[in-house]
Short mmCIF file of C-alpha atoms in Angstrom, two decimals:
data_model
loop_
_atom_site.label_atom_id
_atom_site.label_comp_id
_atom_site.label_asym_id
_atom_site.label_seq_id
_atom_site.Cartn_x
_atom_site.Cartn_y
_atom_site.Cartn_z
CA MET L 1 177.85 66.54 233.22
CA ARG L 2 178.63 69.42 230.86
CA THR L 3 176.49 69.66 227.73
CA ALA L 4 178.05 70.24 224.31
CA PHE L 5 175.88 71.40 221.41
CA TYR L 6 176.88 70.96 217.76
CA ILE L 7 174.80 73.27 215.57
CA SER L 8 174.77 74.25 211.93
CA ASP L 9 172.57 75.40 209.07
CA GLY L 10 173.70 72.17 207.36
CA THR L 11 174.36 68.66 208.59
CA ALA L 12 176.44 69.81 211.63
CA ILE L 13 179.00 67.15 210.74
CA THR L 14 181.81 69.71 210.64
CA SER L 15 180.83 71.05 214.06
CA GLU L 16 180.74 67.52 215.44
CA VAL L 17 184.14 66.59 214.01
CA PHE L 18 185.89 69.69 215.35
CA GLY L 19 184.03 69.66 218.66
CA HIS L 20 184.57 65.97 219.36
CA ALA L 21 188.25 66.30 218.45
CA LEU L 22 188.70 69.10 220.98
CA LEU L 23 186.66 67.50 223.76
CA SER L 24 188.45 64.18 223.35
CA LEU L 25 191.49 65.90 224.85
CA PHE L 26 189.72 66.20 228.19
CA PRO L 27 189.13 63.15 230.46
CA MET L 28 185.52 64.08 231.11
CA GLU L 29 182.05 62.90 230.16
CA PHE L 30 179.88 65.19 228.05
CA ASP L 31 176.24 65.18 227.06
CA HIS L 32 176.51 65.58 223.27
CA GLN L 33 173.55 67.15 221.47
CA THR L 34 173.41 67.88 217.74
CA ILE L 35 171.01 70.33 216.11
CA SER L 36 171.25 70.34 212.32
CA PHE L 37 169.62 72.37 209.53
CA VAL L 38 169.02 75.48 211.62
CA GLU L 39 168.34 77.49 208.47
CA THR L 40 165.88 80.16 209.61
CA PRO L 41 165.68 82.70 212.43
CA GLU L 42 162.73 80.74 213.83
CA LYS L 43 164.75 77.54 214.06
CA ALA L 44 167.66 79.49 215.53
CA GLU L 45 165.39 80.86 218.27
CA GLN L 46 164.24 77.31 219.04
CA ALA L 47 167.83 76.11 219.28
CA LYS L 48 168.71 79.10 221.47
CA ALA L 49 165.81 78.33 223.80
CA LYS L 50 167.02 74.75 224.14
CA ILE L 51 170.56 75.88 224.98
CA ASN L 52 169.28 78.44 227.50
CA ALA L 53 167.06 75.83 229.16
CA VAL L 54 170.05 73.51 229.64
CA ALA L 55 172.11 76.39 231.03
CA LYS L 56 169.38 77.29 233.51
CA GLN L 57 168.78 73.71 234.61
CA SER L 58 172.43 72.73 234.99
CA GLY L 59 173.79 76.02 236.29
CA GLU L 60 176.65 75.74 233.78
CA LYS L 61 177.03 77.32 230.37
CA PRO L 62 176.80 74.67 227.64
CA LEU L 63 179.58 74.50 225.05
CA VAL L 64 178.24 75.50 221.63
CA PHE L 65 180.22 74.50 218.54
CA HIS L 66 178.79 75.91 215.34
CA THR L 67 179.55 76.62 211.67
CA PHE L 68 176.89 79.07 210.49
CA VAL L 69 177.05 80.87 207.17
CA ASN L 70 173.87 82.97 207.55
CA PRO L 71 174.84 86.01 209.68
CA GLN L 72 171.30 86.57 211.01
CA VAL L 73 170.98 82.99 212.21
CA ARG L 74 174.52 83.06 213.58
CA SER L 75 173.87 86.20 215.64
CA ILE L 76 170.85 84.57 217.31
CA ILE L 77 172.88 81.54 218.36
CA ASP L 78 175.78 83.76 219.46
CA SER L 79 173.39 85.54 221.87
CA CYS L 80 172.52 82.33 223.75
CA ASP L 81 173.64 81.47 227.28
CA GLY L 82 176.37 79.15 226.07
CA VAL L 83 180.11 79.40 225.43
CA ILE L 84 180.45 79.90 221.68
CA TYR L 85 183.07 78.27 219.44
CA ASN L 86 182.66 79.45 215.85
CA PHE L 87 185.09 77.41 213.75
CA LEU L 88 184.50 79.14 210.43
CA GLU L 89 185.02 82.60 211.88
CA HIS L 90 188.25 81.50 213.54
CA PHE L 91 189.84 80.16 210.35
CA VAL L 92 188.33 82.21 207.50
CA SER L 93 190.16 85.51 208.06
CA PRO L 94 193.67 83.99 208.19
CA LEU L 95 192.89 81.96 205.06
CA GLU L 96 191.64 85.05 203.23
CA ASN L 97 194.98 86.72 203.96
CA VAL L 98 197.00 83.71 202.80
CA LEU L 99 194.94 83.16 199.63
CA ASN L 100 194.47 86.86 198.93
CA ALA L 101 190.81 86.18 198.21
CA LYS L 102 187.50 86.77 199.95
CA ALA L 103 185.47 83.82 201.15
CA LYS L 104 182.02 83.41 199.59
CA PRO L 105 179.95 81.54 202.19
CA LYS L 106 177.28 79.19 200.93
CA ALA L 107 175.11 76.95 203.09
CA HIS L 108 175.71 73.18 202.82
CA ARG L 109 178.82 73.64 200.67
CA THR L 110 181.06 71.53 202.94
CA HIS L 111 178.87 68.44 202.57
CA SER L 112 177.03 69.01 199.31
CA ILE L 113 177.14 66.38 196.59
CA HIS L 114 179.96 66.76 194.10
CA GLU L 115 178.87 64.71 191.10
CA ASN L 116 182.18 62.98 190.37
CA SER L 117 182.85 62.16 194.01
CA TYR L 118 179.30 60.93 194.53
CA ASP L 119 179.46 58.60 191.52
CA TYR L 120 182.81 57.18 192.62
CA ARG L 121 181.52 56.52 196.11
CA ILE L 122 178.30 54.85 194.99
CA ASP L 123 180.22 52.62 192.57
CA ALA L 124 182.70 51.76 195.32
CA VAL L 125 179.93 50.91 197.81
CA ASN L 126 178.24 48.64 195.27
CA TYR L 127 181.60 46.99 194.61
CA ALA L 128 182.27 46.46 198.33
CA LEU L 129 178.85 44.87 198.83
CA ALA L 130 179.25 42.61 195.79
CA ASN L 131 182.71 41.51 196.91
CA ASP L 132 182.10 41.12 200.63
CA ASP L 133 183.42 38.12 202.58
CA GLY L 134 184.81 36.34 199.53
CA SER L 135 181.38 36.17 197.87
CA ASN L 136 182.87 37.02 194.47
CA VAL L 137 186.54 36.51 193.62
CA THR L 138 186.32 36.91 189.86
CA ASN L 139 186.68 40.67 189.57
CA TYR L 140 189.50 41.46 192.00
CA GLY L 141 191.23 43.14 189.08
CA GLU L 142 188.90 46.11 189.67
CA ALA L 143 189.78 46.37 193.36
CA ASP L 144 191.91 49.18 194.73
CA ILE L 145 192.56 47.07 197.83
CA ILE L 146 191.71 43.58 199.08
CA LEU L 147 191.34 43.20 202.84
CA VAL L 148 192.01 39.77 204.32
CA GLY L 149 191.73 38.35 207.82
CA VAL L 150 189.86 35.94 210.05
CA SER L 151 186.11 36.19 210.49
CA ARG L 152 184.99 39.22 212.56
CA SER L 153 188.30 41.07 212.42
CA GLY L 154 186.75 44.21 210.89
CA LYS L 155 187.00 43.59 207.15
CA THR L 156 183.43 44.46 206.14
CA PRO L 157 183.00 47.78 208.01
CA THR L 158 186.45 48.90 206.88
CA SER L 159 185.67 48.02 203.24
CA LEU L 160 182.42 49.95 203.35
CA TYR L 161 184.02 52.94 205.06
CA LEU L 162 186.76 53.08 202.42
CA ALA L 163 184.06 53.01 199.75
CA LEU L 164 181.64 55.49 201.28
CA GLN L 165 184.16 58.07 202.46
CA TYR L 166 186.92 57.76 199.87
CA GLY L 167 185.42 56.13 196.78
CA ILE L 168 187.95 53.29 197.11
CA LYS L 169 186.91 49.89 195.77
CA ALA L 170 187.65 47.44 198.57
CA ALA L 171 187.03 43.70 198.34
CA ASN L 172 187.49 41.49 201.37
CA TYR L 173 188.27 37.82 201.76
CA PRO L 174 188.04 35.71 204.96
CA PHE L 175 190.42 33.02 206.14
CA THR L 176 188.23 30.38 207.78
CA ASP L 177 188.73 27.31 209.93
CA ASP L 178 188.83 25.15 206.79
CA ASP L 179 191.92 27.06 205.61
CA MET L 180 193.93 26.63 208.78
CA ASP L 181 195.44 23.15 208.33
CA GLU L 182 197.74 24.50 205.63
CA LEU L 183 197.12 28.22 205.42
CA ARG L 184 198.37 29.84 202.23
CA LEU L 185 197.32 32.50 199.78
CA PRO L 186 194.81 31.13 197.27
CA ASP L 187 195.95 31.35 193.66
CA PHE L 188 193.32 33.97 192.82
CA LEU L 189 194.82 36.23 195.51
CA LYS L 190 198.44 35.66 194.54
CA SER L 191 197.99 37.50 191.26
CA HIS L 192 196.72 40.54 193.21
CA LYS L 193 199.23 40.37 196.04
CA LYS L 194 200.22 44.04 195.80
CA LYS L 195 196.62 44.99 196.62
CA ILE L 196 196.32 42.79 199.72
CA PHE L 197 196.18 44.30 203.20
CA GLY L 198 195.68 42.24 206.34
CA LEU L 199 193.66 42.82 209.48
CA THR L 200 194.26 41.11 212.78
CA ILE L 201 192.80 41.51 216.27
CA ASP L 202 193.56 40.47 219.84
CA ALA L 203 192.25 36.99 220.66
CA GLU L 204 190.25 38.15 223.70
CA ARG L 205 188.43 40.79 221.67
CA LEU L 206 187.75 38.32 218.87
CA MET L 207 186.31 35.85 221.38
CA ASP L 208 183.91 38.51 222.70
CA ILE L 209 182.73 39.48 219.22
CA ARG L 210 182.24 35.89 218.09
CA ASP L 211 180.55 34.89 221.32
CA ASN L 212 177.86 37.51 220.70
CA ARG L 213 177.22 35.94 217.34
CA ARG L 214 177.61 32.24 218.16
CA ALA L 215 177.91 31.67 221.91
CA ASN L 216 179.64 28.63 223.41
CA SER L 217 180.81 27.30 220.06
CA LYS L 218 184.11 26.15 218.65
CA TYR L 219 184.00 29.28 216.47
CA SER L 220 184.14 31.56 219.53
CA SER L 221 186.40 29.43 221.74
CA ALA L 222 189.69 30.80 223.04
CA ARG L 223 191.64 27.97 221.46
CA GLN L 224 190.09 28.50 218.03
CA CYS L 225 190.52 32.26 218.05
CA ARG L 226 194.15 32.08 219.14
CA MET L 227 194.96 29.40 216.58
CA GLU L 228 193.39 31.28 213.67
CA LEU L 229 195.10 34.54 214.57
CA ARG L 230 198.46 32.85 215.03
CA GLU L 231 198.27 31.19 211.62
CA VAL L 232 197.05 34.31 209.84
CA GLU L 233 199.76 36.52 211.31
CA LYS L 234 202.38 33.93 210.32
CA LEU L 235 201.03 34.11 206.77
CA TYR L 236 201.20 37.91 206.74
CA LYS L 237 204.83 37.85 207.80
CA LYS L 238 205.78 35.04 205.44
CA GLU L 239 204.17 36.71 202.43
CA LYS L 240 205.23 40.22 203.52
CA ILE L 241 201.61 41.40 203.62
CA PRO L 242 201.17 44.70 205.51
CA PHE L 243 198.64 44.44 208.31
CA VAL L 244 197.16 46.33 211.23
CA ASN L 245 195.72 45.20 214.56
CA SER L 246 192.16 46.54 214.72
CA THR L 247 191.54 45.87 218.43
CA LYS L 248 191.83 49.37 219.84
CA PHE L 249 191.00 51.40 216.76
CA SER L 250 187.77 52.76 215.33
CA VAL L 251 186.96 52.08 211.69
CA GLU L 252 188.05 55.63 210.91
CA GLU L 253 191.45 55.01 212.51
CA ILE L 254 191.87 51.63 210.81
CA THR L 255 191.12 53.27 207.48
CA ALA L 256 193.58 56.10 208.12
CA LYS L 257 196.31 53.60 208.93
CA ILE L 258 195.57 51.63 205.75
CA LEU L 259 195.70 54.78 203.61
CA ALA L 260 198.97 55.86 205.22
CA GLU L 261 200.52 52.44 204.68
CA THR L 262 199.34 51.87 201.10
CA GLY L 263 199.38 55.40 199.71
CA LEU L 264 195.83 55.04 198.38
CA ARG L 265 194.14 58.36 197.69
CA ARG L 266 190.56 59.58 197.82
CA HIS L 267 188.86 59.44 194.41
CA LYS L 268 188.10 63.02 193.30
CA TYR L 269 186.19 65.55 195.37
#
């Protein structure tokens, strides 16, 4: 199995994002290793030694994705026994030409805290937690979006991801077994209908998720899962509520689809 290293003098998140995106194009398994905050020559030498040890043991050059700002640290990593992919170097020069300006590298800049963005995100996370699973329906006026769906269809992780990554205030409300006899939008949701977005999921996947939580119960039975999903999707179509099937998507992909569909924007960088 080929080893891929993601290294940076910061969090290495940028290296991971670019590297994973590229490697996902290849139907192969990789041993992913992240080394973050390589901020000194000493730490760079340690990282280099680790890369070289893997190269020697495996007989194959590891893939090394990095985004170093410090030229001294970068040169140490570049001298390792790996195949180097330096994302910043690849893109900076063309951008300098387009913008007619010189880049001014600064460590941690890509993931440092921007005060406005940070405040928005913390407020949004607090809002998502306070308005999770229908626990509070009195302040939906503050919501940017209200996610609805059956239990375990992905509402909570999606709400929190919208909050943490985008500063979007997302409430979520569950449709439960008690609602199914005559499923309709509650009055407190009707007045916020333009904010509502639905989630659904394949019945088999829902059964698996629920069975891990409450095995061999009515809640996780095939009949119950299929019935709830059928009724909820009928409601979405009747009320013209946009919705997405979360079965085969990560929370990042679900969020991207919601943003594309609703036109919601990230709150200030």
